[in-house]
Coordinates of C-alpha atoms in Angstrom, one line a residue:
X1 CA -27.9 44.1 -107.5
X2 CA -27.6 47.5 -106.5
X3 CA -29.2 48.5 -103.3
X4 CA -32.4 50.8 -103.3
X5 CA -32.4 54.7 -102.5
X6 CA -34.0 55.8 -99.5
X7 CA -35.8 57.6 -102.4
X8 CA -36.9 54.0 -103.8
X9 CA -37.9 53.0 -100.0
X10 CA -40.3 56.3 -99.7
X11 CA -41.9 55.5 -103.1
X12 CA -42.6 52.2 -102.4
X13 CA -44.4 53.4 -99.0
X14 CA -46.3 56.1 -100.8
X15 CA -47.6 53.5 -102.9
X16 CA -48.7 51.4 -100.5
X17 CA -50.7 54.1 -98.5
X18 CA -52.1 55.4 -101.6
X19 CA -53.8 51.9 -102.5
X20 CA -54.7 51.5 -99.3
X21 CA -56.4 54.6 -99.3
X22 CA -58.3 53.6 -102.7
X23 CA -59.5 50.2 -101.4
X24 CA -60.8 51.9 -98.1
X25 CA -62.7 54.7 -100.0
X26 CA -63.7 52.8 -103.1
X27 CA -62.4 53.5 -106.8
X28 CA -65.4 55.4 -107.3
X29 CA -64.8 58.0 -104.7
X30 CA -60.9 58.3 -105.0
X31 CA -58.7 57.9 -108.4
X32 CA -56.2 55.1 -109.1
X33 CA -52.6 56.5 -108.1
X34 CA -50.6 57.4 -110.6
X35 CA -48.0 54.7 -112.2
X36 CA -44.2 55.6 -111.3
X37 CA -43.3 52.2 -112.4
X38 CA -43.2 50.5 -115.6
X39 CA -45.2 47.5 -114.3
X40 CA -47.3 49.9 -112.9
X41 CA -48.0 52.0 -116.5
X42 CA -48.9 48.5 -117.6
X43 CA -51.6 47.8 -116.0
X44 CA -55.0 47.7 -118.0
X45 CA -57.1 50.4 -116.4
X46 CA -60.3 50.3 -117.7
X47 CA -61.6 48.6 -115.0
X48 CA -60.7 50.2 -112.2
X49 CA -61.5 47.6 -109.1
X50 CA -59.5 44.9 -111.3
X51 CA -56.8 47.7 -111.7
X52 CA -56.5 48.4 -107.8
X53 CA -55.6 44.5 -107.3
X54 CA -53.0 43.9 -110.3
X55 CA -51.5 47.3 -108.5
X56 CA -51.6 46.0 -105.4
X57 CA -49.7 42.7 -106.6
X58 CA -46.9 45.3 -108.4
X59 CA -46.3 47.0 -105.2
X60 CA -46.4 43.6 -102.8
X61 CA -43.9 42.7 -105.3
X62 CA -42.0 45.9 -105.2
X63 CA -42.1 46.2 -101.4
X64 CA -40.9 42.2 -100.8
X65 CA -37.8 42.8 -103.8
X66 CA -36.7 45.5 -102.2
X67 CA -36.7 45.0 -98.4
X68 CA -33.6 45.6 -96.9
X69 CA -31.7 43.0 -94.9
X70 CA -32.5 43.7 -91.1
X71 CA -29.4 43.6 -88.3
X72 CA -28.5 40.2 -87.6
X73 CA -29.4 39.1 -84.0
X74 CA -26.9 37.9 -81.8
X75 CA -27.8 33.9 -81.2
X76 CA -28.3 33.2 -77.3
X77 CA -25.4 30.7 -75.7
X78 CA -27.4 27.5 -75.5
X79 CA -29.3 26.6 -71.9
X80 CA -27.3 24.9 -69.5
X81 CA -26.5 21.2 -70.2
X82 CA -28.8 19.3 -67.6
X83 CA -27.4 15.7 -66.4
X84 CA -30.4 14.2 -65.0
X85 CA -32.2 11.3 -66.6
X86 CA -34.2 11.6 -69.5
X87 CA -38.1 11.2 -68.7
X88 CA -39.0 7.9 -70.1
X89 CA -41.1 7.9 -73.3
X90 CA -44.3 6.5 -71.6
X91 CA -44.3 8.7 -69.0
X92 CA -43.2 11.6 -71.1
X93 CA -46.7 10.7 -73.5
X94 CA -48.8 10.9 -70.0
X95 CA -47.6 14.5 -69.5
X96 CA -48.5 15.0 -73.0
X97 CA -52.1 13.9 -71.9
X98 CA -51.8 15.7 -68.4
X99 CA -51.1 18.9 -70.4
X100 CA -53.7 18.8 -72.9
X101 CA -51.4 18.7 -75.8
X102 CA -52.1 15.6 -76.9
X103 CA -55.7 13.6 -76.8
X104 CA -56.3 11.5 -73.4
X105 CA -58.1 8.6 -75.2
X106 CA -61.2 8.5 -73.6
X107 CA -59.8 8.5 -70.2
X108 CA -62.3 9.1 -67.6
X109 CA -59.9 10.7 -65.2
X110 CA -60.0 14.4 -64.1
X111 CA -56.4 15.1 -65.5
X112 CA -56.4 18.9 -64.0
X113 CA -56.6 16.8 -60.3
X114 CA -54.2 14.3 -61.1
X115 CA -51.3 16.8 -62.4
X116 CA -49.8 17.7 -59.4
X117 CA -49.2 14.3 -58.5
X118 CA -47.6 13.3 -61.8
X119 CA -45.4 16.7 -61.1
X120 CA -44.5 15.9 -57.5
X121 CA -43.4 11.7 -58.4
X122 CA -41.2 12.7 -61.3
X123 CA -39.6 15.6 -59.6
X124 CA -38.9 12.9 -56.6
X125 CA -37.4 10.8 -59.3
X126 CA -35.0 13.3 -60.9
X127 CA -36.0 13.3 -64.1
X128 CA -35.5 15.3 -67.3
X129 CA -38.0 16.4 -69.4
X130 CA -38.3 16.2 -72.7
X131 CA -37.1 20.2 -74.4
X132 CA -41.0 20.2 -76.4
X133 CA -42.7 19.8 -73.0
X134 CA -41.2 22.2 -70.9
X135 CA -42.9 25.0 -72.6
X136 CA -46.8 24.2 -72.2
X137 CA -45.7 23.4 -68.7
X138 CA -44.8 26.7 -68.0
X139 CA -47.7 28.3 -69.7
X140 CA -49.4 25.6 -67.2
X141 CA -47.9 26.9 -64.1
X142 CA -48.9 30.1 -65.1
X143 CA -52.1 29.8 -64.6
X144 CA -51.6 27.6 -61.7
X145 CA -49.5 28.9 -58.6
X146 CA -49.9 25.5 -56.6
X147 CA -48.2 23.7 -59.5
X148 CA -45.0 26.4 -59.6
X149 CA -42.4 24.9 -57.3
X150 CA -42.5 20.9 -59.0
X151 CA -42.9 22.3 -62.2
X152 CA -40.0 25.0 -62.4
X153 CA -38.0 22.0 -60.6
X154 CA -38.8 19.6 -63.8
X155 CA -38.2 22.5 -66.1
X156 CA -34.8 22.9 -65.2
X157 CA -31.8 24.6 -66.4
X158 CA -34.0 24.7 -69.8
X159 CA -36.9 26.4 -67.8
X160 CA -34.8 29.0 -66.3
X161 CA -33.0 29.4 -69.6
X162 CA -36.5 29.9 -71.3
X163 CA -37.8 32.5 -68.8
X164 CA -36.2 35.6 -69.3
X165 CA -37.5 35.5 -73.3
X166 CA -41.3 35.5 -72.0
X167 CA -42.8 38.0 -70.0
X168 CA -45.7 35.3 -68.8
X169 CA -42.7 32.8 -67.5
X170 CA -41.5 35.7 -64.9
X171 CA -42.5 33.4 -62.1
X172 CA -39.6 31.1 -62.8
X173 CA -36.9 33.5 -61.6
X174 CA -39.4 34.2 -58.5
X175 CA -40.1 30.2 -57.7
X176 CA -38.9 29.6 -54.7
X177 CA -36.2 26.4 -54.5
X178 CA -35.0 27.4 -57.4
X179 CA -31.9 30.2 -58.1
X180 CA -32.6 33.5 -59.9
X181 CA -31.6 33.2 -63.6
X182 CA -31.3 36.6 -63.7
X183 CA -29.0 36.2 -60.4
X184 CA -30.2 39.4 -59.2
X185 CA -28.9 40.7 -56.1
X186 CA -30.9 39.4 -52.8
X187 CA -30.5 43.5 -51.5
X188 CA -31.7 45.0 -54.7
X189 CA -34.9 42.4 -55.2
X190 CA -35.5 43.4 -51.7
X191 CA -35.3 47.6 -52.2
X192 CA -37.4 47.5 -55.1
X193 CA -39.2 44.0 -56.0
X194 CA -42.7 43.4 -56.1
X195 CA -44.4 42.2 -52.2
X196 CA -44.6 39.0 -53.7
X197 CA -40.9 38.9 -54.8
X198 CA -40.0 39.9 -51.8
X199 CA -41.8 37.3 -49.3
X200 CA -40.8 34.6 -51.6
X201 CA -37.0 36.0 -51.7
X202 CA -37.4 36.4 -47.4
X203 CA -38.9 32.9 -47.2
X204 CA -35.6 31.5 -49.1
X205 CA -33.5 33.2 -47.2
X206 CA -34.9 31.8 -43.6
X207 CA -34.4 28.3 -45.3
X208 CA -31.0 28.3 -45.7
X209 CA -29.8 31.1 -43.3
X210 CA -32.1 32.5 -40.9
X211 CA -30.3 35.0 -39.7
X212 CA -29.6 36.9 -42.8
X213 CA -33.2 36.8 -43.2
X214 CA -34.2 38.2 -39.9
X215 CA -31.3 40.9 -40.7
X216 CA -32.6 41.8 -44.4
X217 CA -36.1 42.0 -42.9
X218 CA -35.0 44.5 -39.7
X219 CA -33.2 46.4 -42.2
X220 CA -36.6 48.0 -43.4
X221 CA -38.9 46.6 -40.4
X222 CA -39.7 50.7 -39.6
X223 CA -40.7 51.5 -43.1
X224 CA -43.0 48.5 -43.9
X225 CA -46.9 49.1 -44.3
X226 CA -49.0 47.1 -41.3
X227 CA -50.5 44.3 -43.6
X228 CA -46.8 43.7 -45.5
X229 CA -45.6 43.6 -41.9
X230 CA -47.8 40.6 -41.0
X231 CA -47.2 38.7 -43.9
X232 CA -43.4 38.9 -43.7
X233 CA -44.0 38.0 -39.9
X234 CA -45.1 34.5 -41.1
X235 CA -42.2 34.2 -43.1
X236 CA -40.2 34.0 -40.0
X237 CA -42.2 30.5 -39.6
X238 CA -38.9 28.9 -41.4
X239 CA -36.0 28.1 -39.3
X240 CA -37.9 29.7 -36.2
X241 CA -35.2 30.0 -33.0
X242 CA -34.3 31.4 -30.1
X243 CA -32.1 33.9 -32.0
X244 CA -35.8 35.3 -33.1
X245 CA -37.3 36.3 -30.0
X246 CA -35.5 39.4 -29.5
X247 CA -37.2 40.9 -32.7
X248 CA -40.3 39.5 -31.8
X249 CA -40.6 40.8 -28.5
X250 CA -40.0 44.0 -29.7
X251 CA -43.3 43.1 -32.3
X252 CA -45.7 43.0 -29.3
X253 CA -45.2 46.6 -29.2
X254 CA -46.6 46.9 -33.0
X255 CA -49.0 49.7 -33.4
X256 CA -50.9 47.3 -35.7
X257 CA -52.6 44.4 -33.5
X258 CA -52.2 42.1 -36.1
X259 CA -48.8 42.4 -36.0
X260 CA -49.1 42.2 -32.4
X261 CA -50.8 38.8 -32.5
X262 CA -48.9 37.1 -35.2
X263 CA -45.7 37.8 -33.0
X264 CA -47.3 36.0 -30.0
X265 CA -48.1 33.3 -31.6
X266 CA -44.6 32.9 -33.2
X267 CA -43.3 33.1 -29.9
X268 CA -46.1 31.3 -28.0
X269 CA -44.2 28.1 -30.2
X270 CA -40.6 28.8 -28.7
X271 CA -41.3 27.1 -25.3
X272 CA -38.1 28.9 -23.8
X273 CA -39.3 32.2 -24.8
X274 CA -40.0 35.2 -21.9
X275 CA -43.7 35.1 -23.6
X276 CA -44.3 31.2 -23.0
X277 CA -43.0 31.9 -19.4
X278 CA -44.9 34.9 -19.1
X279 CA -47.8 33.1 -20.2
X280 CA -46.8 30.0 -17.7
X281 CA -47.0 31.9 -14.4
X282 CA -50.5 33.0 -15.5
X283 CA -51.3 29.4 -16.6
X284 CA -50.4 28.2 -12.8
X285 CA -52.8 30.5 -11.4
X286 CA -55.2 30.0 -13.3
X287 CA -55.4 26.1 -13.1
X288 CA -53.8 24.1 -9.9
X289 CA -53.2 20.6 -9.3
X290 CA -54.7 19.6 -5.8
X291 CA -55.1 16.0 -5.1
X292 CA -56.9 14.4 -7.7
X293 CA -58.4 17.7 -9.1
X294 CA -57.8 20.2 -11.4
X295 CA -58.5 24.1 -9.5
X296 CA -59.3 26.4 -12.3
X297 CA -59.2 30.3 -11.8
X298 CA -60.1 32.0 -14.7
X299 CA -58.4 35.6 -15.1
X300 CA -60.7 38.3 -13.9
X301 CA -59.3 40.9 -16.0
X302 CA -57.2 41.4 -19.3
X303 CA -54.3 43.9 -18.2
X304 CA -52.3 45.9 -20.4
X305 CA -49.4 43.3 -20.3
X306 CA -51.7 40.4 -20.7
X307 CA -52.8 42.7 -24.0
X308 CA -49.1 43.1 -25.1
X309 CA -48.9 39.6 -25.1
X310 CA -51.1 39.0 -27.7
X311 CA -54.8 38.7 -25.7
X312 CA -57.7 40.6 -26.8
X313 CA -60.0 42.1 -24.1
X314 CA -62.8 41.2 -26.6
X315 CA -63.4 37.8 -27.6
X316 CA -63.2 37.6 -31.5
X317 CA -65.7 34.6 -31.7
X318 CA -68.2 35.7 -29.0
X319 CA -67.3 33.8 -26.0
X320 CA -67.2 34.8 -22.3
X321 CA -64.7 37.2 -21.7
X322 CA -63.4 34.9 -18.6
X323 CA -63.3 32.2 -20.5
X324 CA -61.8 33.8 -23.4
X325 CA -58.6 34.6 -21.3
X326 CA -58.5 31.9 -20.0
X327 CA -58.2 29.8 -23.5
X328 CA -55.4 32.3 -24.6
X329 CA -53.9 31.8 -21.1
X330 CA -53.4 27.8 -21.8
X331 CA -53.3 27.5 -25.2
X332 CA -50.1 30.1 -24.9
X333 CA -48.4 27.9 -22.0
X334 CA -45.9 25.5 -22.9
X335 CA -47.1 22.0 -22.5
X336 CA -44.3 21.2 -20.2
X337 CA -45.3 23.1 -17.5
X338 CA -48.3 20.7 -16.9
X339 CA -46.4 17.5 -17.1
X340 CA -43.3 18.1 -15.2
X341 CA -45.0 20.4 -12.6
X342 CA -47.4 17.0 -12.1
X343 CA -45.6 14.6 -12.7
X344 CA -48.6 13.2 -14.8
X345 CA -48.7 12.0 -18.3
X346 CA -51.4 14.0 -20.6
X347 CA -53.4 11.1 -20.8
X348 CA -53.9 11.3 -16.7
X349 CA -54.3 14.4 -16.8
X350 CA -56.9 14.9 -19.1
X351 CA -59.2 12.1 -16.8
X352 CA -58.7 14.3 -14.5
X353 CA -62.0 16.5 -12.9
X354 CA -61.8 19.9 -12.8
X355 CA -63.3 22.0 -10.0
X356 CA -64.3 25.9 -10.6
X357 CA -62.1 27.9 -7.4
X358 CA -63.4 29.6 -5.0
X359 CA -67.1 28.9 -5.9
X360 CA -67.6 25.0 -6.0
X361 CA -69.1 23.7 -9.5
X362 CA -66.3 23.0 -12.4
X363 CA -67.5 21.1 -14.8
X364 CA -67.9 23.8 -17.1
X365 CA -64.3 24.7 -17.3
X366 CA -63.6 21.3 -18.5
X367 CA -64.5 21.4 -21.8
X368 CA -62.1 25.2 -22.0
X369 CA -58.7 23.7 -20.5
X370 CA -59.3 20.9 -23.0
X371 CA -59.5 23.3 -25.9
X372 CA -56.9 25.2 -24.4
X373 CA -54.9 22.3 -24.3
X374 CA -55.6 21.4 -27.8
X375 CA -54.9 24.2 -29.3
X376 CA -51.3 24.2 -28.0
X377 CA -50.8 20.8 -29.0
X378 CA -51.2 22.0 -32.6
X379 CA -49.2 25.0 -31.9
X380 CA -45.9 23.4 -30.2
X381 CA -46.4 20.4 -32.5
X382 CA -46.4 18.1 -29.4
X383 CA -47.7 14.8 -30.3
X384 CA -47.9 12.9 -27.1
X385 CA -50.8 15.6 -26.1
X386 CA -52.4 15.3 -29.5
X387 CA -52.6 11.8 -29.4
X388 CA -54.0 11.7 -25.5
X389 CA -56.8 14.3 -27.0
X390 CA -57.5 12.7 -29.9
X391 CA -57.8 9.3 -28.1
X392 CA -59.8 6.2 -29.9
X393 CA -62.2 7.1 -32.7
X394 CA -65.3 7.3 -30.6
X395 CA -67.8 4.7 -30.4
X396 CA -71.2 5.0 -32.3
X397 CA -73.7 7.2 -30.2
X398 CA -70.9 8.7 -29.0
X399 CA -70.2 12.5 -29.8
X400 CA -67.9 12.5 -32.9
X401 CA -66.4 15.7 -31.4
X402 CA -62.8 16.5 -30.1
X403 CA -62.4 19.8 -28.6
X404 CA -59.4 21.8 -30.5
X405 CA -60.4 20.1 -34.0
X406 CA -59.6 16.9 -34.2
X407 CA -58.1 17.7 -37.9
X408 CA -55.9 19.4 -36.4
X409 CA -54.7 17.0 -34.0
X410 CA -54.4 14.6 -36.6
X411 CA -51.8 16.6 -38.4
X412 CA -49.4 16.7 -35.2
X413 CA -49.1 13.2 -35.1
X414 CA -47.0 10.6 -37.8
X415 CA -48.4 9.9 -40.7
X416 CA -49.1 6.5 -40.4
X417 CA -50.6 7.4 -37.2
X418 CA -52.9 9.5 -38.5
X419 CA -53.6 7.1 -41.8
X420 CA -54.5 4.2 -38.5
X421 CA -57.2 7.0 -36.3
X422 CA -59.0 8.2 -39.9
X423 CA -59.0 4.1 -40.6
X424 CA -60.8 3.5 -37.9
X425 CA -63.1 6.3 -37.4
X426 CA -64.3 5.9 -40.8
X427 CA -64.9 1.9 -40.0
X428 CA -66.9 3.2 -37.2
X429 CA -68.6 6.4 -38.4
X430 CA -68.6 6.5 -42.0
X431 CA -67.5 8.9 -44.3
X432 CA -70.1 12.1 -43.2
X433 CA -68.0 13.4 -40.6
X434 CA -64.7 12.5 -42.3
X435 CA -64.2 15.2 -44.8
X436 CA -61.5 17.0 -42.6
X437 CA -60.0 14.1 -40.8
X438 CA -59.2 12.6 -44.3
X439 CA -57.6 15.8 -45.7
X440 CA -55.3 15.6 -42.8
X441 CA -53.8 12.5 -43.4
X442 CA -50.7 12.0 -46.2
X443 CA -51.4 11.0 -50.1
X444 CA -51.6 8.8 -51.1
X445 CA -53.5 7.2 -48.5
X446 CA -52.3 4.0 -47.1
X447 CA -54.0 0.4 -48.0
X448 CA -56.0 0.1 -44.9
X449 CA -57.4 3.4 -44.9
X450 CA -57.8 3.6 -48.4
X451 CA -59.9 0.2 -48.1
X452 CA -61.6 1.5 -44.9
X453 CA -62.6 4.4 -47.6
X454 CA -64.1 1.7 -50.3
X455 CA -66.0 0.0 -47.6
X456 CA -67.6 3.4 -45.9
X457 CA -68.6 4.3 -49.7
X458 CA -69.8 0.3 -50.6
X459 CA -72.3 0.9 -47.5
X460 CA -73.2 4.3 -48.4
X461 CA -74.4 2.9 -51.6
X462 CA -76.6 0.1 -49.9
X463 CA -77.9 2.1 -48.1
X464 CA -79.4 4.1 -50.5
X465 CA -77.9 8.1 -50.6
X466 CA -76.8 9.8 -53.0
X467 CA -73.5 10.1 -54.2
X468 CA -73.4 14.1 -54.3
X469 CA -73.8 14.2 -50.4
X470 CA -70.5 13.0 -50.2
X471 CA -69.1 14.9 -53.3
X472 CA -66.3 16.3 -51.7
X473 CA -64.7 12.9 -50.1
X474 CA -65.5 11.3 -53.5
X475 CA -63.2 14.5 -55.4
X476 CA -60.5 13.5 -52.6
X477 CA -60.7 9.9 -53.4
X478 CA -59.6 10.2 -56.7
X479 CA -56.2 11.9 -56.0
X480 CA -56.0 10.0 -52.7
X481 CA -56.9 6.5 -52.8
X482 CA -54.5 3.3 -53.0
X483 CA -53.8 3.0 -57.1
X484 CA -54.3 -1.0 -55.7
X485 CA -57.7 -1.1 -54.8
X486 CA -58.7 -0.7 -58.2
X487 CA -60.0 -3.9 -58.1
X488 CA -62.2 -3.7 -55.4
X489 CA -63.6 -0.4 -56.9
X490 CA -64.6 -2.2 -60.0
X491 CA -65.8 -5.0 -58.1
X492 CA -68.2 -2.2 -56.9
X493 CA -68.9 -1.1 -60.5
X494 CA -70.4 -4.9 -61.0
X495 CA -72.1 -4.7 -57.7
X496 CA -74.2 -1.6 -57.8
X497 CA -77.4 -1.5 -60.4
X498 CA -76.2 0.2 -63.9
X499 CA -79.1 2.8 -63.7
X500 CA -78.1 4.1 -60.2
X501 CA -75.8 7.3 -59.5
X502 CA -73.3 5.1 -57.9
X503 CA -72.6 3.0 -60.5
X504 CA -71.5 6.1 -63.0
X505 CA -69.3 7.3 -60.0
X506 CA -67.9 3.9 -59.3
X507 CA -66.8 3.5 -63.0
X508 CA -65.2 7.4 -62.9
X509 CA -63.1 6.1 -60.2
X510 CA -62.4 3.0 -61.3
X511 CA -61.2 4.6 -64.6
X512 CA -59.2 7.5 -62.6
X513 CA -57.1 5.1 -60.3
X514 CA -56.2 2.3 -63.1
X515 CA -54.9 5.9 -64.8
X516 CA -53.3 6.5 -62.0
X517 CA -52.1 3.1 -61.2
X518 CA -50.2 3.4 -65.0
X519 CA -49.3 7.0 -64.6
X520 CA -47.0 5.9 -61.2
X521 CA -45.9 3.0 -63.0
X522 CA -44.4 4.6 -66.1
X523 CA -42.9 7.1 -63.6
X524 CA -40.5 3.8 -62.5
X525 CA -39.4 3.6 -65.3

């Protein structure tokens, strides 16, 4: 067969534009085009409308015969070979489910909730995922940032194989944990990648060598904007050392104050930094140990070097000025200094009174220094003085509060420490003060606190509220509770009155944790 003309190809096009001019106009406002065919001199044109369609058909036909073969594209090598195990079937149909690709069966379960958890157990398990999955859980991830770093993980050498051929899977080469498939240079991406590109490129590079991140970032330190600077600040977070403070004390100097305070604070948490001793020497005039008291000396004034150390003049929330400093003071003291210059555990020294020097009084410092005190137990991570603030779960009619946030404090210490306070504060208190304390403590939550959770919410129903004033602990229960006290949940669904509120959002959790309980299990294997 002999190939058409460039002549041929025109006609054919003509053709085509001049129908579709008729059918847009109307055969009664524009003429049939003339035939330059045989097939097309054919064609019975008496009626003109059925004319335009058996013309139509001729040139369809024309156009299809003669279409010339396009280049032939290179094929791509084929993605990486991946060794890990393949994702069993059963756990591979939950996915399915999890993604919304294939039907959930009735399931009662919110499946959007319990995704990241099916993500996080089969990337801790190494698995493979099946080739037809790893595309809707990219498109997934997409849409969801929180669900990136498990999910390009599972996708694997197929995900980052995958990427570069759609412009919506660009975040896999950005993912942090996970190598550029693209293997662009770290100083180029750098130069001239997005903001986002480039925090998530310095945050890698603090992880596995600090100080070629701290380098890459001093490299264009002068040149940043003020609100990139503070971001990239936080980055420095990762793999935080003495070989930092150098750069950082040349931060307090920012001209932005944000800048400014984000540097103190980073080096408020090396305890061998000129800042924390800076900050010590005005801690030990502000509160001495005489005796059995605690003096406390509030500063009188914020001086310029108290101000390039981080500390407002002005109180951002409102407070005292005097006792404003005086928080930052503490709070920016390493912890040491009040133990080893005492000789007292935190424990002793938090039963200890304060007084209020020169004038007589005190009492109302206490309550500051413990804050104080709190707040740098969260920020040097020191446990031993989060546990002495946190204490026992108070007793009922007791105040429920712990200066510093007792969340907070919770997250300093072990996780099956904290899992053991939030046990027994909710045996004590319930669950309407628990929301936070709760959220602090690891998923899935251990067996006694999960059945300290079931008992607070058995007694909630007795006693009559409803179940939306504790919406938000019931939302956590599903993705938190024990898989194991299923049983006691349902035992709950026989319990409570089948026309109450409780008993629909008994059955809802019931129904989400024996999904969850079979979702784990397939994950074994």
């Amino acid at each position: 067969m002999t190939a058409p003309t460039l002549a041929q190809a025109d006609d054919r096009a003509d053709d085509w534009a001049d129908l579709q001019g008729v059918a847009l106009l109307g055969t009664d406002r524009r003429p049939l085009p003339a035939a330059r065919t045989p097939l097309a001199a054919a064609v019975d044109r008496a009626d003109p409308a059925g004319a335009l369609l058996d013309l139509a058909a001729v040139a369809a036909v024309r156009r299809r015969a003669g279409a010339l073969p396009a280049p032939a594209v290179e094929t791509p090598a084929p993605a990486p070979a991946d060794p890990r195990p393949a994702l069993p079937e059963s756990a591979a149909r939950r996915l399915a489910v999890l993604l919304g690709t294939r039907s959930g069966h009735g399931s009662t379960a919110n499946l959007a909730e319990l995704l990241p958890q099916w993500l996080a157990a089969a990337r801790a398990r190494g698995y493979r995922l099946p080739p037809a999955l790893v595309p809707p859980l990219l498109d997934t991830a997409r849409a969801r940032s929180e669900l990136r770093t498990d999910a390009v993980a599972l996708a694997g050498p197929l995900g980052r194989w995958l990427a570069p051929h759609n412009p919506d899977w660009k975040y896999v080469t950005r993912t942090a944990g996970e190598p550029d498939a693209l293997d662009q240079p770290g100083e180029l991406l750098w130069q001239e990648g997005l903001f986002a590109e480039r925090v998530t490129h310095l945050t890698r590079l603090r992880r596995t060598d600090p100080a070629a991140g701290l380098a890459l970032l001093a490299s264009t330190w002068s040149t940043e904007r003020a609100e990139d600077r503070v971001l990239f600040l936080d980055s420095l977070q990762d793999g935080l050392s003495a070989a930092d403070e150098d750069f950082l004390e040349a931060a307090l100097s920012d001209r932005s104050k944000n800048v400014r305070a984000t540097a103190a604070e980073l080096l408020a948490t090396l305890p061998g930094s000129a800042l924390a001793a800076r900050m010590a020497d005005r801690a030990r005039a502000a509160v001495r140990h005489e005796g059995d008291r605690l003096h406390v000396t509030p500063p009188t004034a914020c001086d310029a070097a108290m101000q390039r150390d981080g500390i407002p003049v002005k109180s951002p929330t409102g407070r005292g000025e005097r006792a404003w400093w005086f928080g930052e003071v503490v709070a920016g003291a390493p912890l040491s200094l009040w133990t080893a210059g005492t000789g007292l555990t935190p424990e002793q020294l938090l039963a200890l009174p304060t007084v209020d020097s020169p004038d007589g009084g005190g009492a109302e410092w206490a309550e500051d220094l413990r804050e104080a005190w709190a707040r740098a137990a969260v920020r040097q991570q020191d446990a031993a003085w989060a546990r002495a603030l946190l204490g026992t779960p108070p007793r009922p009619g007791r105040d429920t509060r712990t200066p510093g946030a007792p969340a907070k404090l919770l997250a300093v210490l072990p996780p099956a420490e904290r899992a053991s306070w939030t046990a027994a504060f909710v045996q004590t208190h319930g669950l309407g003060d628990a929301f936070q304390l709760l959220g602090a403590c690891a998923t899935p939550w251990t067996p006694p606190l999960s059945t300290a959770v079931v008992a607070a919410l058995k007694r909630a129903a007795e006693l009559g509220s409803y179940p939306w004033s504790h919406s938000g602990v019931l939302g956590m229960t599903e993705r938190a509770l024990a898989p194991g006290t299923a049983p006691a949940v349902e035992a709950l669904c026989t319990d409570t009155s089948p026309d109450t509120a409780w008993s629909d959002t008994f059955t809802r959790l019931a129904g989400t944790l024996r999904f969850r309980q079979a979702m784990l299990a397939e994950l074994e294997g």
